Coordinates of N, CA and C in Angstrom, one line a residue:
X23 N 0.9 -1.2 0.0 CA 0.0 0.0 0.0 C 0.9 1.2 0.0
X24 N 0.4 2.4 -0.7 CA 1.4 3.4 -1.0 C 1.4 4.6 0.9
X25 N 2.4 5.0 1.2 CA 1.8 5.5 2.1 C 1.9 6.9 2.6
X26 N 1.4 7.8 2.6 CA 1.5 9.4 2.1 C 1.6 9.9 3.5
X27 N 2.3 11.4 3.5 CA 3.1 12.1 5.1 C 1.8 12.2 5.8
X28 N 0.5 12.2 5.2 CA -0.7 12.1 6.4 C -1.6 11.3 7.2
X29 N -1.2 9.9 6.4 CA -1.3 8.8 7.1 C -1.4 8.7 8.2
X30 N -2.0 8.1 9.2 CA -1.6 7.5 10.2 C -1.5 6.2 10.7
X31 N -0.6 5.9 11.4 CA -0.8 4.5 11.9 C -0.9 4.0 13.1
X32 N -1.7 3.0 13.7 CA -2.1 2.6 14.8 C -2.1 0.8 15.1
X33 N -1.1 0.8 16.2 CA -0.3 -0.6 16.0 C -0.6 -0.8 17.3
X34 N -1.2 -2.2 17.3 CA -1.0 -2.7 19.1 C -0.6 -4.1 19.0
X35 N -0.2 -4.4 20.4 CA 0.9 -5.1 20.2 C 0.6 -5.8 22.3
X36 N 1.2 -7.4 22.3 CA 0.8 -7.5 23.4 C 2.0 -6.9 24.4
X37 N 2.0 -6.5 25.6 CA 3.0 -5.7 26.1 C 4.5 -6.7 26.2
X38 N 4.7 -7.4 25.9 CA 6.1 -8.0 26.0 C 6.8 -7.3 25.1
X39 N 5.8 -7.4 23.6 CA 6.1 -7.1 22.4 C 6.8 -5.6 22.5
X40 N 6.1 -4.7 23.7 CA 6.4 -3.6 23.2 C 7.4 -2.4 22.8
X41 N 8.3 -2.9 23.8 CA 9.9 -2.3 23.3 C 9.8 -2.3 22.1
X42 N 10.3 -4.1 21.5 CA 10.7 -4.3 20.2 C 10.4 -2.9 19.5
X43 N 9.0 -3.3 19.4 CA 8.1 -2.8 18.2 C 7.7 -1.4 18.6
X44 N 8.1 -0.9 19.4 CA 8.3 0.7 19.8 C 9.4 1.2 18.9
X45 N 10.5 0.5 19.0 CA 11.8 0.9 18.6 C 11.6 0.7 17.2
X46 N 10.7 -0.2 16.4 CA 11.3 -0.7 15.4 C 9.9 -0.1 14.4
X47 N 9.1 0.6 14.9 CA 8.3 1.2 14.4 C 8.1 2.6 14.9
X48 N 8.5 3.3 14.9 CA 8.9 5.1 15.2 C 7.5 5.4 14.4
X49 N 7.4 6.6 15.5 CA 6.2 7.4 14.8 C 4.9 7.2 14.6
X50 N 4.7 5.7 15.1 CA 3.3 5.0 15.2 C 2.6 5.0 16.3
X51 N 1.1 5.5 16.1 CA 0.3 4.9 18.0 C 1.0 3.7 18.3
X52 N 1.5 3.7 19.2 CA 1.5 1.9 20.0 C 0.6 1.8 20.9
X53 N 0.1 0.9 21.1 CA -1.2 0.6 21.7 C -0.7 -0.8 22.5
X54 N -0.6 -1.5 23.7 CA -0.6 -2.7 24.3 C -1.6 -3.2 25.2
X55 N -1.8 -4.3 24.8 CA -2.9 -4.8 25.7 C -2.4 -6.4 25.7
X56 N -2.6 -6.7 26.8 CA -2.2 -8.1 26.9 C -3.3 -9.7 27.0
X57 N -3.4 -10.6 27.0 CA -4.7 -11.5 27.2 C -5.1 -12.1 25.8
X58 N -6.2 -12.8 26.0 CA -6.5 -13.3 24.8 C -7.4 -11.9 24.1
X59 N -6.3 -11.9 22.3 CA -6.9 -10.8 21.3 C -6.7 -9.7 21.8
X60 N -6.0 -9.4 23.0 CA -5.7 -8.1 23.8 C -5.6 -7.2 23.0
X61 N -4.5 -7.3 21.9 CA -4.1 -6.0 21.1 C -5.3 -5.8 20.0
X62 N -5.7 -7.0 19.6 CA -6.6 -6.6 18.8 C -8.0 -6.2 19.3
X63 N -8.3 -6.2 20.4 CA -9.4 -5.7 21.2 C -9.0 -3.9 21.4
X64 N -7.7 -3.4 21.6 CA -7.1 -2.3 21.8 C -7.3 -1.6 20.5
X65 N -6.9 -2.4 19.6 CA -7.3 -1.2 18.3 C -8.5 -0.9 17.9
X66 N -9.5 -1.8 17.9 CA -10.9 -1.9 18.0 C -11.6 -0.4 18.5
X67 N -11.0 -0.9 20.2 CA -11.6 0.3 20.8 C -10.7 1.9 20.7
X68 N -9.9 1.6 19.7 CA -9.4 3.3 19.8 C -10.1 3.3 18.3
X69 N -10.1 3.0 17.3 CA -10.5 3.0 16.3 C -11.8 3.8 16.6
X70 N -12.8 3.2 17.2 CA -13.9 3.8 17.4 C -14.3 5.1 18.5
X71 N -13.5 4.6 19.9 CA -13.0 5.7 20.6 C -12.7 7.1 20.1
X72 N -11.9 6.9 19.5 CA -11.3 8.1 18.4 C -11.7 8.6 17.6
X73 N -12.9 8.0 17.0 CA -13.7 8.2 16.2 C -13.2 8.6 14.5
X74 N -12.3 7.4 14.4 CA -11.3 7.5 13.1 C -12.8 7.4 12.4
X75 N -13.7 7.0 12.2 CA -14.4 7.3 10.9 C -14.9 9.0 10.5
X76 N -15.0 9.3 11.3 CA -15.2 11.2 11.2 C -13.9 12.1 10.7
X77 N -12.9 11.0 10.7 CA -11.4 11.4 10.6 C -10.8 11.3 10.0
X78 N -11.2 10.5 8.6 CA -10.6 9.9 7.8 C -11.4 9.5 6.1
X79 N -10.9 9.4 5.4 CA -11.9 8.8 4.2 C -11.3 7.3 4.0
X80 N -10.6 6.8 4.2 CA -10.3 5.4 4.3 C -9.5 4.8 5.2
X81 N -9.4 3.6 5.6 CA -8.8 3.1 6.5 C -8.1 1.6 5.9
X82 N -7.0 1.2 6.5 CA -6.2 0.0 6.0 C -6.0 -0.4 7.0
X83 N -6.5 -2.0 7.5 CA -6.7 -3.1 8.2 C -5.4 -4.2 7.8
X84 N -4.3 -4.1 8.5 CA -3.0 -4.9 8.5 C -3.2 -6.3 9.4
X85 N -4.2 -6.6 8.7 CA -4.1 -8.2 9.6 C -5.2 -9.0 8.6
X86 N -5.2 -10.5 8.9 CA -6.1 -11.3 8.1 C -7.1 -12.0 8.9
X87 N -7.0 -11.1 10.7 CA -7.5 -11.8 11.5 C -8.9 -11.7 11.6
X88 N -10.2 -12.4 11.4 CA -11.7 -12.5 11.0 C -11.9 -11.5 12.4
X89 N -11.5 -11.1 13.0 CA -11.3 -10.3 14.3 C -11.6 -9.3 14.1
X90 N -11.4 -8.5 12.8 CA -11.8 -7.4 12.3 C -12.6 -7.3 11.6
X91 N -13.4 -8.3 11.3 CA -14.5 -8.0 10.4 C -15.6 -7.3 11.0
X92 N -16.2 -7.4 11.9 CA -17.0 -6.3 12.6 C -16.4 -4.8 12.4
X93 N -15.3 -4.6 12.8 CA -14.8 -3.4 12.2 C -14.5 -2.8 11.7
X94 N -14.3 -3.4 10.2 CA -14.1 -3.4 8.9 C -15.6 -2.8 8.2
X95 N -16.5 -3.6 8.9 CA -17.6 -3.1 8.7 C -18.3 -2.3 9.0
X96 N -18.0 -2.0 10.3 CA -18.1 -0.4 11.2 C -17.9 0.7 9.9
X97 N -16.7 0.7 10.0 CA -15.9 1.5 9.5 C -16.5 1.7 7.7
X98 N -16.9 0.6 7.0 CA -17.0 0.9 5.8 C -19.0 1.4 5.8
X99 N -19.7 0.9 7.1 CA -20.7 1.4 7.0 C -20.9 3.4 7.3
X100 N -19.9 3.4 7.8 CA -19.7 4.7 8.2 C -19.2 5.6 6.9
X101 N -19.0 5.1 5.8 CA -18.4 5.9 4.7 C -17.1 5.6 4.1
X102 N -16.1 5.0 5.1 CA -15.0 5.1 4.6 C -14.6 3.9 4.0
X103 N -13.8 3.8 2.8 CA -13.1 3.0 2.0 C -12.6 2.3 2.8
X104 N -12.5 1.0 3.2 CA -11.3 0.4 3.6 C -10.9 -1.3 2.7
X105 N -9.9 -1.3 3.1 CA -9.0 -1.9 2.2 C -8.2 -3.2 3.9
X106 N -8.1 -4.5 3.2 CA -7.5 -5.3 4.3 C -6.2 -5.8 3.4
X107 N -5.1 -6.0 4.2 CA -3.5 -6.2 3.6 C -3.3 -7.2 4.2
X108 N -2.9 -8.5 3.9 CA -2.8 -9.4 4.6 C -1.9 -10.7 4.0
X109 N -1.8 -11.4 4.5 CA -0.8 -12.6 3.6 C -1.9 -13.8 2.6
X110 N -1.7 -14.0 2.0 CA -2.6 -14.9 1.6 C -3.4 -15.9 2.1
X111 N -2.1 -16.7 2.9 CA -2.6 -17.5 3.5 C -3.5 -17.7 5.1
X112 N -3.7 -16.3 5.4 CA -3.4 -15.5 7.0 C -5.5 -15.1 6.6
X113 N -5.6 -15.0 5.7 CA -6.7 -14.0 5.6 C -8.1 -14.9 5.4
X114 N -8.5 -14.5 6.8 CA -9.7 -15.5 6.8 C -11.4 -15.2 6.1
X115 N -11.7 -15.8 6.1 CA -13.0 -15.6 4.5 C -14.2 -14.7 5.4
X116 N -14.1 -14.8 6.7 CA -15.4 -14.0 7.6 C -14.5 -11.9 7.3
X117 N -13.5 -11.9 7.2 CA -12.5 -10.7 7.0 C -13.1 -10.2 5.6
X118 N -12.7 -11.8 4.7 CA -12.3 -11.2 3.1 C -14.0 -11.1 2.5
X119 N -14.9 -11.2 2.9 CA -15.9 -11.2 2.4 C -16.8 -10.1 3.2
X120 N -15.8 -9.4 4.2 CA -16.4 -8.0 4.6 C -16.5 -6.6 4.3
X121 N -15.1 -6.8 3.4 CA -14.7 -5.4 2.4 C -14.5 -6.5 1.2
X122 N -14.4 -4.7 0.2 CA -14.7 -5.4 -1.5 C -13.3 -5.0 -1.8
X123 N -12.4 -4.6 -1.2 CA -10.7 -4.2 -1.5 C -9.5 -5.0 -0.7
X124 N -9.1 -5.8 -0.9 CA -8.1 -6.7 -0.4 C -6.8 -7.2 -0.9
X125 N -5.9 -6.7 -0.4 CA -4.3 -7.0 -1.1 C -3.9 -7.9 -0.2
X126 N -3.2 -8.8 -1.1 CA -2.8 -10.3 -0.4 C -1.3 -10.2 -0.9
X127 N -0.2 -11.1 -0.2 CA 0.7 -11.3 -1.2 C 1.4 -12.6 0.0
X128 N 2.6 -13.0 -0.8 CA 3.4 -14.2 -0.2 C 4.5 -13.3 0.8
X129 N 5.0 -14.5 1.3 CA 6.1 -13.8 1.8 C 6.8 -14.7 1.2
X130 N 8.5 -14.3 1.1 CA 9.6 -14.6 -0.2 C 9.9 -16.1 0.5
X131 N 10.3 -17.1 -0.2 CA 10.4 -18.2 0.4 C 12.1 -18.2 0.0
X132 N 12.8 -18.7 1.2 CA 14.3 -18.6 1.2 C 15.3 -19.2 0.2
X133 N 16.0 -18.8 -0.5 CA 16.9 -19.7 -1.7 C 17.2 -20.6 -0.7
X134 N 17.8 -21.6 -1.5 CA 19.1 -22.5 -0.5 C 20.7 -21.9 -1.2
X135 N 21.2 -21.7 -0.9 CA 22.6 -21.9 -1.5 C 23.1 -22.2 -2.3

């Protein structure tokens, strides 16, 4: 996905994770929740909290997890374009059958030598 200076992004992550991915993602919400679906319950509620649909004309869902299809749908009932980015094999059909825009791709599989 192309990604322009006004973007935003909003990453949660369970709290172990969070250093890493603090460091290794600069300039992003970090969001931590821990438990079962923690982080993904955390974005959920800022998404709406925050009221990113009044805030935005599209939104891009970085995960394949059917977790977000409620919110996917939130969000596209509300007006905005969204789009799910996910791995091919990662992206479950309750997700891919909730928006009409979806980029899939592989991850590179390793030469040998």
């Amino acid at each position: 996905m192309p990604v322009g200076p006004l973007d935003q992004f909003i990453v949660a992550v369970n709290h172990n994770a969070l250093v890493s991915v603090g460091i290794a993602l600069r300039g992003v919400q970090l969001l931590a929740r821990s438990g079962p679906d923690g982080a993904d319950h955390a974005l959920d509620e800022a998404a709406r909290t925050t009221r990113v649909d009044l805030r935005f004309e599209r939104a891009v869902i970085g995960s394949g997890d059917g977790y977000f299809a409620d919110l996917a749908l939130w969000l596209a009932g509300c007006g905005l374009h969204v789009t799910v980015v996910s791995q091919r094999t990662c992206l479950s059909w309750r997700l891919y059958t909730a928006v009409p825009d979806t980029v899939t791709f592989e991850l590179p599989v390793p030469q040998a030598a």
